[in-house]
PDB file of C-alpha atoms in Angstrom:
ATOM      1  CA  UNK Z   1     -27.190  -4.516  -2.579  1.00  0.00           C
ATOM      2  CA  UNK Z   2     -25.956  -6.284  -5.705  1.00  0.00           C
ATOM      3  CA  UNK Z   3     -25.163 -10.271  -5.587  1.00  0.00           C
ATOM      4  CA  UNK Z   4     -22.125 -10.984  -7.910  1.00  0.00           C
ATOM      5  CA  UNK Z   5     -18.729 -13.140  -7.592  1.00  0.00           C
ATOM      6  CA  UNK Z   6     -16.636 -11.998  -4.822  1.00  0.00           C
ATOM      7  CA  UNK Z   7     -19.689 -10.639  -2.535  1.00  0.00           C
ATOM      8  CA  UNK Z   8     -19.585 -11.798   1.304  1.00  0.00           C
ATOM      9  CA  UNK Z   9     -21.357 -14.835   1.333  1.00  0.00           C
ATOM     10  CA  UNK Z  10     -20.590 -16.465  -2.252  1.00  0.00           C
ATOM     11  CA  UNK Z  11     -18.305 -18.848  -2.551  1.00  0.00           C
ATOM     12  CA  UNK Z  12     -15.848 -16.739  -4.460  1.00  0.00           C
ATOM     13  CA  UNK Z  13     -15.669 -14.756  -1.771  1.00  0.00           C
ATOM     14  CA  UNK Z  14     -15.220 -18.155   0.641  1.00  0.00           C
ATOM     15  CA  UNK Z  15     -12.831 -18.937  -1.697  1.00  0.00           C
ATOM     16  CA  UNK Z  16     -10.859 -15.347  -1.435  1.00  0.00           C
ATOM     17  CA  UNK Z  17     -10.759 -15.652   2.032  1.00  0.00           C
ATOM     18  CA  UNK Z  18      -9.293 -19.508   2.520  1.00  0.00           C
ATOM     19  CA  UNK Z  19      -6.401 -18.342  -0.141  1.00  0.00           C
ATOM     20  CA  UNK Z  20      -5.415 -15.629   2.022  1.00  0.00           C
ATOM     21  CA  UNK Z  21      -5.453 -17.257   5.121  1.00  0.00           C
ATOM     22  CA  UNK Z  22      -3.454 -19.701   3.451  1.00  0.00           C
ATOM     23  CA  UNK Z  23      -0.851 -17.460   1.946  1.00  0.00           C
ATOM     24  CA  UNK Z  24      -0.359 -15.576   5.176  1.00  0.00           C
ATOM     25  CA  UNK Z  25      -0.332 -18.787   7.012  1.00  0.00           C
ATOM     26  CA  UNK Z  26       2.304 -20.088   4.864  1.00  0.00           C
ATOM     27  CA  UNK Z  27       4.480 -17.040   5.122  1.00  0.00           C
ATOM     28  CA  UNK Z  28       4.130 -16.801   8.858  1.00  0.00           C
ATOM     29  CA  UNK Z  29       5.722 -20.572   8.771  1.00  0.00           C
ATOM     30  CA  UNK Z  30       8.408 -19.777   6.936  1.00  0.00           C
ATOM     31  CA  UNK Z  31       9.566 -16.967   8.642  1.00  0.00           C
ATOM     32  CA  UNK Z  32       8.795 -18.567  12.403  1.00  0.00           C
ATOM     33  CA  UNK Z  33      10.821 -21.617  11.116  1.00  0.00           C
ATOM     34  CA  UNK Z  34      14.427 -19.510  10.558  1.00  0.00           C
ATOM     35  CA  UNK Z  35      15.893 -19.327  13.371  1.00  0.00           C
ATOM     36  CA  UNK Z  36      17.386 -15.530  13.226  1.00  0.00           C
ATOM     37  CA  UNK Z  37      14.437 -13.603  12.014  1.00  0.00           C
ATOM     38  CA  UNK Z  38      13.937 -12.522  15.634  1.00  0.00           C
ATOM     39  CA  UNK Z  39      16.999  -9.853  15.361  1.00  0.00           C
ATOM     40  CA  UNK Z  40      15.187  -8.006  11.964  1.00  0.00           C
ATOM     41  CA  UNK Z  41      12.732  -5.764  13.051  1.00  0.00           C
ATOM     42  CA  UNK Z  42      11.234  -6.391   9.544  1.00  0.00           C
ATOM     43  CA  UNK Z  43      10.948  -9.642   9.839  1.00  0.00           C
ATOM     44  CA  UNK Z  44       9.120  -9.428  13.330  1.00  0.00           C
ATOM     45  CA  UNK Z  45       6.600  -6.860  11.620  1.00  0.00           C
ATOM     46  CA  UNK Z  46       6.092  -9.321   8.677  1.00  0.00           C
ATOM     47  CA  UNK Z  47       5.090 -12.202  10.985  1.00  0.00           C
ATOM     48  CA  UNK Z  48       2.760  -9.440  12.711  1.00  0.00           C
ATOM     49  CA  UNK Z  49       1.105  -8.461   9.896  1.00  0.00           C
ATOM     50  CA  UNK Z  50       0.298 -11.835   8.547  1.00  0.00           C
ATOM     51  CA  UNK Z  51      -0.834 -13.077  11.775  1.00  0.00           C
ATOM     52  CA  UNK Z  52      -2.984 -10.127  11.810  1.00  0.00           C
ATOM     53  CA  UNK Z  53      -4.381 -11.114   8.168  1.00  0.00           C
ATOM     54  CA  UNK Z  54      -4.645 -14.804   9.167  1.00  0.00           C
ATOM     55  CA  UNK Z  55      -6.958 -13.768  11.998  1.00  0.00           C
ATOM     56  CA  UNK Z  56      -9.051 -11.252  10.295  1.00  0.00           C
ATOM     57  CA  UNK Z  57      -9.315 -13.655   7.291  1.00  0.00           C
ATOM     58  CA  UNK Z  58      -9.947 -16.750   8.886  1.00  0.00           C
ATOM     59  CA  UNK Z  59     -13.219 -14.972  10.363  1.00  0.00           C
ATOM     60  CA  UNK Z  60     -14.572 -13.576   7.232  1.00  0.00           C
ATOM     61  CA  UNK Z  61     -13.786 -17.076   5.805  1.00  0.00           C
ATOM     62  CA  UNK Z  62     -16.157 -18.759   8.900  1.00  0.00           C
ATOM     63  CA  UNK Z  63     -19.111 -15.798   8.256  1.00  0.00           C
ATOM     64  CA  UNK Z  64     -18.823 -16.661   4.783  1.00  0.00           C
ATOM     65  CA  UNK Z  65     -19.472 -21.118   5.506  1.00  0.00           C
ATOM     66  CA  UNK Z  66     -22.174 -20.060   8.027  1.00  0.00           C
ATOM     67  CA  UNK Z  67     -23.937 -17.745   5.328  1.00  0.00           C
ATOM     68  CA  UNK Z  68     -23.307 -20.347   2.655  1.00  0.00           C
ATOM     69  CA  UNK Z  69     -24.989 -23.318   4.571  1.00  0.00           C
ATOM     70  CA  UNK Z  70     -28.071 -21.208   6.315  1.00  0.00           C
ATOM     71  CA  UNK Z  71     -27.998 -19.296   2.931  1.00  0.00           C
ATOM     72  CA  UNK Z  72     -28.587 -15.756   4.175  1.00  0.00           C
ATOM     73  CA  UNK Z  73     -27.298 -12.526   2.273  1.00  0.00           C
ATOM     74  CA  UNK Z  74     -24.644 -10.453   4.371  1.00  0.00           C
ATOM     75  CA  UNK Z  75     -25.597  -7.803   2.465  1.00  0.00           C
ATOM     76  CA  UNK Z  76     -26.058  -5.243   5.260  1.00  0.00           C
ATOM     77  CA  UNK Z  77     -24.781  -1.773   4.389  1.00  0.00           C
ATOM     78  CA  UNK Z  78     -23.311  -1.392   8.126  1.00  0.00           C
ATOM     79  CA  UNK Z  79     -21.472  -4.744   7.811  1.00  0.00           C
ATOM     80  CA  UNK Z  80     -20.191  -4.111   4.472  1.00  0.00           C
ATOM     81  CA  UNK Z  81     -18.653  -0.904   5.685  1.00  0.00           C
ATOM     82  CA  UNK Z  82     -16.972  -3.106   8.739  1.00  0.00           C
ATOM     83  CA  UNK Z  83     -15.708  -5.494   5.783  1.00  0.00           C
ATOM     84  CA  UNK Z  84     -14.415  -2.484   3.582  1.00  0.00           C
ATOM     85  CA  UNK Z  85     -12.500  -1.029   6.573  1.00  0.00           C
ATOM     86  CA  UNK Z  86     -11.171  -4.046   7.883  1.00  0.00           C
ATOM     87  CA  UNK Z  87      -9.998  -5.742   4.496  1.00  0.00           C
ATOM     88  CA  UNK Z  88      -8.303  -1.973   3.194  1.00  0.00           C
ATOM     89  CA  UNK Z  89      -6.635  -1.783   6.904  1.00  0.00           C
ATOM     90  CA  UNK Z  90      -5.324  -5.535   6.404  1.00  0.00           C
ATOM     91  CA  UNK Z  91      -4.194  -5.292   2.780  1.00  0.00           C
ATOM     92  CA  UNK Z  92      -2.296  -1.577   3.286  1.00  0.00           C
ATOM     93  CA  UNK Z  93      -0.350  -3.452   6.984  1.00  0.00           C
ATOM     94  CA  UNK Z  94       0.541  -6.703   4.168  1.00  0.00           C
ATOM     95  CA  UNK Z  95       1.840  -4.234   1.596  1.00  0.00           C
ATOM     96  CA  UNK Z  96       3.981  -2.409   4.112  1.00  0.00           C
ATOM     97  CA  UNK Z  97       5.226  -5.546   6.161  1.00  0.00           C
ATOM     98  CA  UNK Z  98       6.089  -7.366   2.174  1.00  0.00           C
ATOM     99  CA  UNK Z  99       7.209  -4.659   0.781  1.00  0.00           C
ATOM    100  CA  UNK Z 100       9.817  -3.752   4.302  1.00  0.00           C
ATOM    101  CA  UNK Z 101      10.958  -7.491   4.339  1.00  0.00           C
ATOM    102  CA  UNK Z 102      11.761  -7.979   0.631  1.00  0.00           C
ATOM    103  CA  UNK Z 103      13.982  -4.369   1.116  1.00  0.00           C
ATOM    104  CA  UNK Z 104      15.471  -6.137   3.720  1.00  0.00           C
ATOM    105  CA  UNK Z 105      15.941  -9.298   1.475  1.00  0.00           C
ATOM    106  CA  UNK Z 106      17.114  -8.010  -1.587  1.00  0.00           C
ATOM    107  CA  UNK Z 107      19.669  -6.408   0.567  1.00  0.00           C
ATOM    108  CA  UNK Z 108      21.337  -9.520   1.660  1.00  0.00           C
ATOM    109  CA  UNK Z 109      21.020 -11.356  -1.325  1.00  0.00           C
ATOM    110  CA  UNK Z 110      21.821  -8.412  -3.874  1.00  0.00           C
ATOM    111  CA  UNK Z 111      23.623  -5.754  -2.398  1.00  0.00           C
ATOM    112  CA  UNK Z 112      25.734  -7.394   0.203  1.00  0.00           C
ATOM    113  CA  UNK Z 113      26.674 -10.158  -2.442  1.00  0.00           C
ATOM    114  CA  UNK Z 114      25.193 -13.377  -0.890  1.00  0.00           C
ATOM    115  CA  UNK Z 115      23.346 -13.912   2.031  1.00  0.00           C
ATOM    116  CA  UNK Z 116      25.246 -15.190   5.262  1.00  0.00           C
ATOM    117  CA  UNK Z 117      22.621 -16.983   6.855  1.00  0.00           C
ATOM    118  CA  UNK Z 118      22.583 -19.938   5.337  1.00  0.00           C
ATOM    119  CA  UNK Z 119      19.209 -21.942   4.113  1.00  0.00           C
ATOM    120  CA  UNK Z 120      17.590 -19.825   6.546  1.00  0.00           C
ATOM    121  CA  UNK Z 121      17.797 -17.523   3.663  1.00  0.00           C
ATOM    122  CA  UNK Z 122      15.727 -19.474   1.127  1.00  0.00           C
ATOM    123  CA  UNK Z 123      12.992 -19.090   3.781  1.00  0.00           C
ATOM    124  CA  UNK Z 124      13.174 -15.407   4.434  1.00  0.00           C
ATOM    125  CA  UNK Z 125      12.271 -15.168   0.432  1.00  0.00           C
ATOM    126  CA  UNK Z 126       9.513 -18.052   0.447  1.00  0.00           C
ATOM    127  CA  UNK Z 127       7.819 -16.084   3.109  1.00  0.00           C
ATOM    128  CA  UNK Z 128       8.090 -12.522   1.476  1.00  0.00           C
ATOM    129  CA  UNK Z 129       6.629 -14.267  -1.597  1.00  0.00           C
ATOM    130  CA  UNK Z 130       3.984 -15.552   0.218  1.00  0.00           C
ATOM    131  CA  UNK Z 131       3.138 -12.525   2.260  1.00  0.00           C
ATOM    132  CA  UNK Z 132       2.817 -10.481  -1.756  1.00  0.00           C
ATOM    133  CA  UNK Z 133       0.646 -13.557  -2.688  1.00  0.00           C
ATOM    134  CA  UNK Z 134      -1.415 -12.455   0.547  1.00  0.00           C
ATOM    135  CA  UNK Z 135      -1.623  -9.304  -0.156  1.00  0.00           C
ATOM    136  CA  UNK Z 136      -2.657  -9.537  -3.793  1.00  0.00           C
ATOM    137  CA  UNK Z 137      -5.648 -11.875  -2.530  1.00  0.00           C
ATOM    138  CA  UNK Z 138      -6.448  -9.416   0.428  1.00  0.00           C
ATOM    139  CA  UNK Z 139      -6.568  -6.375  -2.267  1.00  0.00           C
ATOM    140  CA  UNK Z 140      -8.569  -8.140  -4.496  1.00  0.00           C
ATOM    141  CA  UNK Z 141     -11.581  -8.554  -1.983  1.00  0.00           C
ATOM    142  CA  UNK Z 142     -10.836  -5.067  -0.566  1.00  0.00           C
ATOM    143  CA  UNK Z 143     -11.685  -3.615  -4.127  1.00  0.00           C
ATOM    144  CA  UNK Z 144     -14.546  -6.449  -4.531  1.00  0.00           C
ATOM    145  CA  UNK Z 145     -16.165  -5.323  -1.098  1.00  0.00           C
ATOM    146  CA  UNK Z 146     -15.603  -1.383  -2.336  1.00  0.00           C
ATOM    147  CA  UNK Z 147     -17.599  -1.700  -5.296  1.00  0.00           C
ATOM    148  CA  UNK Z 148     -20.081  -3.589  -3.688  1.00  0.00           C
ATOM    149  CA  UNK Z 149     -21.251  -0.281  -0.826  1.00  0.00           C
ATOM    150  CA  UNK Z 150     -20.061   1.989  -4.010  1.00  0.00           C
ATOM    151  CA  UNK Z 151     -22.805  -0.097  -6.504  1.00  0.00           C
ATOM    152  CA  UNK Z 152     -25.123   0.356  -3.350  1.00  0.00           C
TER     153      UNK Z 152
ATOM    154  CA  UNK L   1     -20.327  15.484 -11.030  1.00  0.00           C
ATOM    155  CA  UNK L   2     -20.298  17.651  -7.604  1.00  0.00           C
ATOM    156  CA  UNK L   3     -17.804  19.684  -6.632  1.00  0.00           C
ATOM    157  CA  UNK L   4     -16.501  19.953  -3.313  1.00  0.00           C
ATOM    158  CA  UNK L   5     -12.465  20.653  -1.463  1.00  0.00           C
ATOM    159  CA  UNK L   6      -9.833  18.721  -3.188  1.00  0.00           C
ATOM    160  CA  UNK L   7     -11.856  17.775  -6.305  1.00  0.00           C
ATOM    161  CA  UNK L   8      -9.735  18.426  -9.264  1.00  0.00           C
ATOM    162  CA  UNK L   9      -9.076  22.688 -10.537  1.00  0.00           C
ATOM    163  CA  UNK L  10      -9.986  23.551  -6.775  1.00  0.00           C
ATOM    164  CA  UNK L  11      -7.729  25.287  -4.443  1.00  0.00           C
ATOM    165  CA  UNK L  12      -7.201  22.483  -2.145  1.00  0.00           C
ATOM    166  CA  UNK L  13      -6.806  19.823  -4.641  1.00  0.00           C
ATOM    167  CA  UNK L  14      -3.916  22.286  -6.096  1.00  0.00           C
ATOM    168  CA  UNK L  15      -2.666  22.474  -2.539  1.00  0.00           C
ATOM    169  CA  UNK L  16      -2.265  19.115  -2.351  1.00  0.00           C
ATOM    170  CA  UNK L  17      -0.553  18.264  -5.561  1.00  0.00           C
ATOM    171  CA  UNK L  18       2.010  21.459  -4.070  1.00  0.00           C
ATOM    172  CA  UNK L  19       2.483  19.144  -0.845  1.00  0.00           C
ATOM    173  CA  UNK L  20       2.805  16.136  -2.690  1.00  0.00           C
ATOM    174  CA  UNK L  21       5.591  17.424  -5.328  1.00  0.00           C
ATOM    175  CA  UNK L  22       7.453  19.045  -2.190  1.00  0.00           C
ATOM    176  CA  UNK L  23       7.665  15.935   0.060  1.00  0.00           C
ATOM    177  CA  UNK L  24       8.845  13.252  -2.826  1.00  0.00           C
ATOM    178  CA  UNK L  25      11.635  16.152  -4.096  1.00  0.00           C
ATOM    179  CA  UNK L  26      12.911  17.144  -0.937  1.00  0.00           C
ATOM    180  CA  UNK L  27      13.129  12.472  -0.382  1.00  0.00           C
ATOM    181  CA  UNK L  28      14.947  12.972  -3.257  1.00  0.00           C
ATOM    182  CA  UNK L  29      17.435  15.828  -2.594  1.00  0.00           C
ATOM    183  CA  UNK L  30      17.520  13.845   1.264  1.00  0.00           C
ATOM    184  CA  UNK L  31      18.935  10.418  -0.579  1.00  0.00           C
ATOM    185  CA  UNK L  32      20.675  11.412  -3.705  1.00  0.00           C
ATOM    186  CA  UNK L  33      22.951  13.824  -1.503  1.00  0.00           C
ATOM    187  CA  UNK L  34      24.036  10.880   0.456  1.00  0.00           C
ATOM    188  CA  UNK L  35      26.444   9.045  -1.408  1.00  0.00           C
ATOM    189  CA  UNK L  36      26.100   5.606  -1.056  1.00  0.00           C
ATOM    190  CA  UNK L  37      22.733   4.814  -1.375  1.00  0.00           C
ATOM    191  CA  UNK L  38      23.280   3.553  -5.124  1.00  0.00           C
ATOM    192  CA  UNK L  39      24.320   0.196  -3.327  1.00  0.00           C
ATOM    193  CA  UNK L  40      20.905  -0.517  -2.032  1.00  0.00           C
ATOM    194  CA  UNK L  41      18.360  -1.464  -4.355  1.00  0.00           C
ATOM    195  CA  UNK L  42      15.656  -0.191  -1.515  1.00  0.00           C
ATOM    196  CA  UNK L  43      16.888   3.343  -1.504  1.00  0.00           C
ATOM    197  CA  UNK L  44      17.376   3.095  -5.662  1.00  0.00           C
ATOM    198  CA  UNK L  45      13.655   2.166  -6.338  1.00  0.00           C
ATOM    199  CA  UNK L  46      12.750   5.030  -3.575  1.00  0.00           C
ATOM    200  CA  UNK L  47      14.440   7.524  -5.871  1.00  0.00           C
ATOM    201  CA  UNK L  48      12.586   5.834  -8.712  1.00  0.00           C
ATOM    202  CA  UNK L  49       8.880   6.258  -7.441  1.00  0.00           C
ATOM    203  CA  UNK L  50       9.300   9.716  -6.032  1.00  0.00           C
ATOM    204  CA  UNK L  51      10.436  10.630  -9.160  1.00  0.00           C
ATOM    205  CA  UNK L  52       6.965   9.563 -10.612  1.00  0.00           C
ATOM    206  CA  UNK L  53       5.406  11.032  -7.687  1.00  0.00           C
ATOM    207  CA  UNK L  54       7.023  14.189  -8.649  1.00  0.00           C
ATOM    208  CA  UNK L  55       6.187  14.116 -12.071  1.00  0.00           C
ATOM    209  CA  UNK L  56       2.387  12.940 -11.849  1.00  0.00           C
ATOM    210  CA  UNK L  57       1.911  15.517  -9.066  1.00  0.00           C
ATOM    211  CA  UNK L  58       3.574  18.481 -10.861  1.00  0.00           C
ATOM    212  CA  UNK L  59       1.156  17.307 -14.225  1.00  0.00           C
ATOM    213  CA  UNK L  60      -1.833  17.658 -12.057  1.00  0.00           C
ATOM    214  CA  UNK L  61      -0.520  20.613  -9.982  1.00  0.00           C
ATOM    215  CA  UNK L  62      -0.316  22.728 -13.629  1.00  0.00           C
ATOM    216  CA  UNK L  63      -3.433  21.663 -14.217  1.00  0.00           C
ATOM    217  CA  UNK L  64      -5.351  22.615 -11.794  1.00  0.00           C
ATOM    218  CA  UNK L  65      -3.585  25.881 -11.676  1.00  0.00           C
ATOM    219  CA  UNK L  66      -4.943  26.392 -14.990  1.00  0.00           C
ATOM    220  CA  UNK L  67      -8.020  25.196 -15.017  1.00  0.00           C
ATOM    221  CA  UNK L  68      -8.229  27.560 -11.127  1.00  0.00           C
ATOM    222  CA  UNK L  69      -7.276  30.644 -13.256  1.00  0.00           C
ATOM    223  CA  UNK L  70      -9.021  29.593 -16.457  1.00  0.00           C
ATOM    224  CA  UNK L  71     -12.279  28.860 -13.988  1.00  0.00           C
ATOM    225  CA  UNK L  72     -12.675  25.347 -15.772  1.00  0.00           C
ATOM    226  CA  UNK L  73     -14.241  22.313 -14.007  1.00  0.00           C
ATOM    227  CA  UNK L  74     -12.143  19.449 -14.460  1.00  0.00           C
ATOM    228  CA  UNK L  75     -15.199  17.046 -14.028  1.00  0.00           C
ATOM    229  CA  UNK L  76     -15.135  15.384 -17.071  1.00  0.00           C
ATOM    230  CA  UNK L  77     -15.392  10.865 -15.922  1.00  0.00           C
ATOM    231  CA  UNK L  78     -13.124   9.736 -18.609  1.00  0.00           C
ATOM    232  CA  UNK L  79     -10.651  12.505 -17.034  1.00  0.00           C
ATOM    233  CA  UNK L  80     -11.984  11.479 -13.479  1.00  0.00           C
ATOM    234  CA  UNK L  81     -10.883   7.648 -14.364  1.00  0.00           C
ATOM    235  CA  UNK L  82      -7.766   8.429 -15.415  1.00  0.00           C
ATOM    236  CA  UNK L  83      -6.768  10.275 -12.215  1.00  0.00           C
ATOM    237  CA  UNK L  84      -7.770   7.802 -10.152  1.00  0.00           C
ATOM    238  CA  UNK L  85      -6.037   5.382 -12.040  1.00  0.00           C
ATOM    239  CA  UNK L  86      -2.789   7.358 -11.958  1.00  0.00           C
ATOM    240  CA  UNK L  87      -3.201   8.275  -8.045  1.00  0.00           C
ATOM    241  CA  UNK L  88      -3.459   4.984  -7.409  1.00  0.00           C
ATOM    242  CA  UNK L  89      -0.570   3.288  -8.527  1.00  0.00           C
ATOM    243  CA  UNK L  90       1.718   6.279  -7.540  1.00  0.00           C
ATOM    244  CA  UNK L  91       0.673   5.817  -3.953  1.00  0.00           C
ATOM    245  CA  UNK L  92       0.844   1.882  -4.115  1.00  0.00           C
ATOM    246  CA  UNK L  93       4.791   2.478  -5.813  1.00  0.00           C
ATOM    247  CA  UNK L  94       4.818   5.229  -3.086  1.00  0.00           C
ATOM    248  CA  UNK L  95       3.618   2.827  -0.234  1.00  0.00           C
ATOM    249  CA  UNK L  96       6.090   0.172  -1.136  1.00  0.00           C
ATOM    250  CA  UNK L  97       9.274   2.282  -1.795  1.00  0.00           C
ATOM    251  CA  UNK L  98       9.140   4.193   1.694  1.00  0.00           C
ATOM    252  CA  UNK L  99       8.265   0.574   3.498  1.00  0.00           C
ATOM    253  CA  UNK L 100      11.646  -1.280   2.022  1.00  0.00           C
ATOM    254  CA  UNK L 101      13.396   1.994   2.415  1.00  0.00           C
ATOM    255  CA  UNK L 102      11.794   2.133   6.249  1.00  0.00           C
ATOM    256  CA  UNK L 103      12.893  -1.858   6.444  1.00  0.00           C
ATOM    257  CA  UNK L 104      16.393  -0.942   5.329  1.00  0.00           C
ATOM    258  CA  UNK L 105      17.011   2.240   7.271  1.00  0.00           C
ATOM    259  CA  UNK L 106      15.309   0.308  10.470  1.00  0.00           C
ATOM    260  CA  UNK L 107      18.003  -2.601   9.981  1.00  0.00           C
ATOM    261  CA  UNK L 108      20.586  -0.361  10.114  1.00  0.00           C
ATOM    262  CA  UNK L 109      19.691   1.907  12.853  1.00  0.00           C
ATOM    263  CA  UNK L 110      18.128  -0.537  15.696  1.00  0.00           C
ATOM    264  CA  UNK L 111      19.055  -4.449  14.441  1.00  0.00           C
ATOM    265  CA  UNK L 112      22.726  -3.609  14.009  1.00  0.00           C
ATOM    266  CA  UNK L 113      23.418  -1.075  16.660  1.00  0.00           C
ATOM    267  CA  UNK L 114      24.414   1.478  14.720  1.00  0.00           C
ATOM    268  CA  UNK L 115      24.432   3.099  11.067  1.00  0.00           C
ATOM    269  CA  UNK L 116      28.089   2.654   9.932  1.00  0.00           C
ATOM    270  CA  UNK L 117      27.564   4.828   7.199  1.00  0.00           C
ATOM    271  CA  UNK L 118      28.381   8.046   9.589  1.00  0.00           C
ATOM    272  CA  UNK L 119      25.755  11.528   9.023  1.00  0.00           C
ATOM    273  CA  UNK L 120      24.380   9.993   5.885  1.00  0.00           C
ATOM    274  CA  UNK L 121      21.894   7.891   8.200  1.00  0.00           C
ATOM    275  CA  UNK L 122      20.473  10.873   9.166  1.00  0.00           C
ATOM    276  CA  UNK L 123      19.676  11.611   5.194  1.00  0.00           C
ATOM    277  CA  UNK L 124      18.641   7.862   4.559  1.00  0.00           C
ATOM    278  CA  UNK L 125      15.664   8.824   7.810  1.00  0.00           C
ATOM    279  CA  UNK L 126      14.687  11.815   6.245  1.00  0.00           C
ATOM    280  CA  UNK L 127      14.152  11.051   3.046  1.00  0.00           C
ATOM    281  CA  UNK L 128      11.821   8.091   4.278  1.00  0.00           C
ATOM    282  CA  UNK L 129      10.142  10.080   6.438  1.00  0.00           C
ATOM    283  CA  UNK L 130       9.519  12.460   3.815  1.00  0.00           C
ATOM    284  CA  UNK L 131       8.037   9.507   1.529  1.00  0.00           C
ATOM    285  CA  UNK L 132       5.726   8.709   3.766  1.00  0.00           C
ATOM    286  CA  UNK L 133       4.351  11.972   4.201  1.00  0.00           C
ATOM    287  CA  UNK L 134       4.053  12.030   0.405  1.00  0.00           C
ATOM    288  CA  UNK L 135       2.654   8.448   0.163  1.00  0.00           C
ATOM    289  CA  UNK L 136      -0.371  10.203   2.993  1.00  0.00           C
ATOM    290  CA  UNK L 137      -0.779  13.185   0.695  1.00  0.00           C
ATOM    291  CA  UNK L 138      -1.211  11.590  -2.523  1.00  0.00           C
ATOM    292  CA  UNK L 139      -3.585   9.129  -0.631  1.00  0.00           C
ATOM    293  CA  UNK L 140      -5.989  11.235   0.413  1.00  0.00           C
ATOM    294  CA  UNK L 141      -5.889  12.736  -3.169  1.00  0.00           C
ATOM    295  CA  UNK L 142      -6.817   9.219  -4.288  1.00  0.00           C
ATOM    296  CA  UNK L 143      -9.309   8.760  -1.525  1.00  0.00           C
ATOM    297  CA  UNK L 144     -11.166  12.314  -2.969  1.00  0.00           C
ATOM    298  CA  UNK L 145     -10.830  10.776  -6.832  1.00  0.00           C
ATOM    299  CA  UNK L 146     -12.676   7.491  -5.936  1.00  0.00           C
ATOM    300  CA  UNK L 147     -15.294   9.442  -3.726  1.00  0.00           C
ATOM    301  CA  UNK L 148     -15.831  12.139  -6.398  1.00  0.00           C
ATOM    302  CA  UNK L 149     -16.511   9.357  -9.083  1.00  0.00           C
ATOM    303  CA  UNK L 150     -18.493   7.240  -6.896  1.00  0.00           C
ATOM    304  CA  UNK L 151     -20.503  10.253  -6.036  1.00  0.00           C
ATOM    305  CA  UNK L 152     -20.907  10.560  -9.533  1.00  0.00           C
TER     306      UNK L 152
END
């Protein structure tokens, strides 16, 4: 298989990996530190998600040191596969959890006027930002990872 | 570039275009007969992007009907490209309209007790359902485009 920027094992794709652990880290805090977010299922489903994307991410990000430093190739075609399935799986579950929280969010800061929460609410936006930032990341080494077992 | 079911100006691939059209009018008809969904910017951008899904569907659906009766093979890459472009970003607008709608609709329903909107709830679930069962058709339609290019 092809080496280029973005491929497990570069530092791109190190790179990829600490900015969406980051992002869904980030968004996770946000929305753990309002108090209310508990009573939106949305909300709950959000912090799910990213927790899901901070696990999965964080992994790839440690395979990706180790293959750095002992510089082997995690080229494998059955691995690559694993990475394709896992990263599309992560970045479609961030798309749906961002996309059902900032419905949510527009609703109480558009439609119903203002929102009623309080700074709380300021929070419930950071961490939909942050959860699109995520996702954006995530989709970006889904399609790198895609090319890469399509390229053979 | 091979041929096999659901490639495009074959029987299933018009089959699914049918099934795609079908779901996204019939979230349509489901939300615009319920009268207040104008005041949620959720359920207005789900009207939006089935209406694209509607239109890109019914494009391809004429197509393939004509290249089915003209016995044309729609195999051409340039043509390939562009429907994988176009599948694509229908069923990301798809994905995203019918998971704020789904955040919305959820809020009402569990988080605060009850819709208060009386038997339009009952339209607002339906017409999300039926976006996500278009958002699963026209994925698998994108799924065949990028296999039937990367297949070459």
């Amino acid at each position: 298989m092809r080496e280029f920027p973005g491929t497990p094992g570069t530092l791109t794709s190190l790179f990829l990996r600490i900015t969406q652990c980051v992002f869904a880290a980030g968004s996770i805090a946000a929305m753990a530190t309002a108090p209310n977010f508990t009573g939106i299922t949305a909300f709950c489903y959000l912090i799910a998600s990213m927790g899901l994307q901070v696990a999965w991410s964080f992994a790839l990000a440690v395979l990706d040191g180790i293959a750095l430093v002992k510089k082997k190739v995690l080229h494998n075609p059955l691995l690559v596969s694993l990475f394709i399935v896992g990263d599309w799986v992560t970045a479609l579950l961030s798309l749906a959890a961002a996309s059902s929280s900032a419905g949510v969010a527009v609703l109480y800061f558009n439609d119903l006027g203002n929102c009623g929460f309080g700074e709380e609410c300021q929070k419930y936006q950071l961490s939909v930002a942050l959860a699109f930032l995520g996702w954006v990341s995530v989709s970006i080494s889904s399609l790198i990872m895609l090319w890469l077992f399509a390229a053979g």
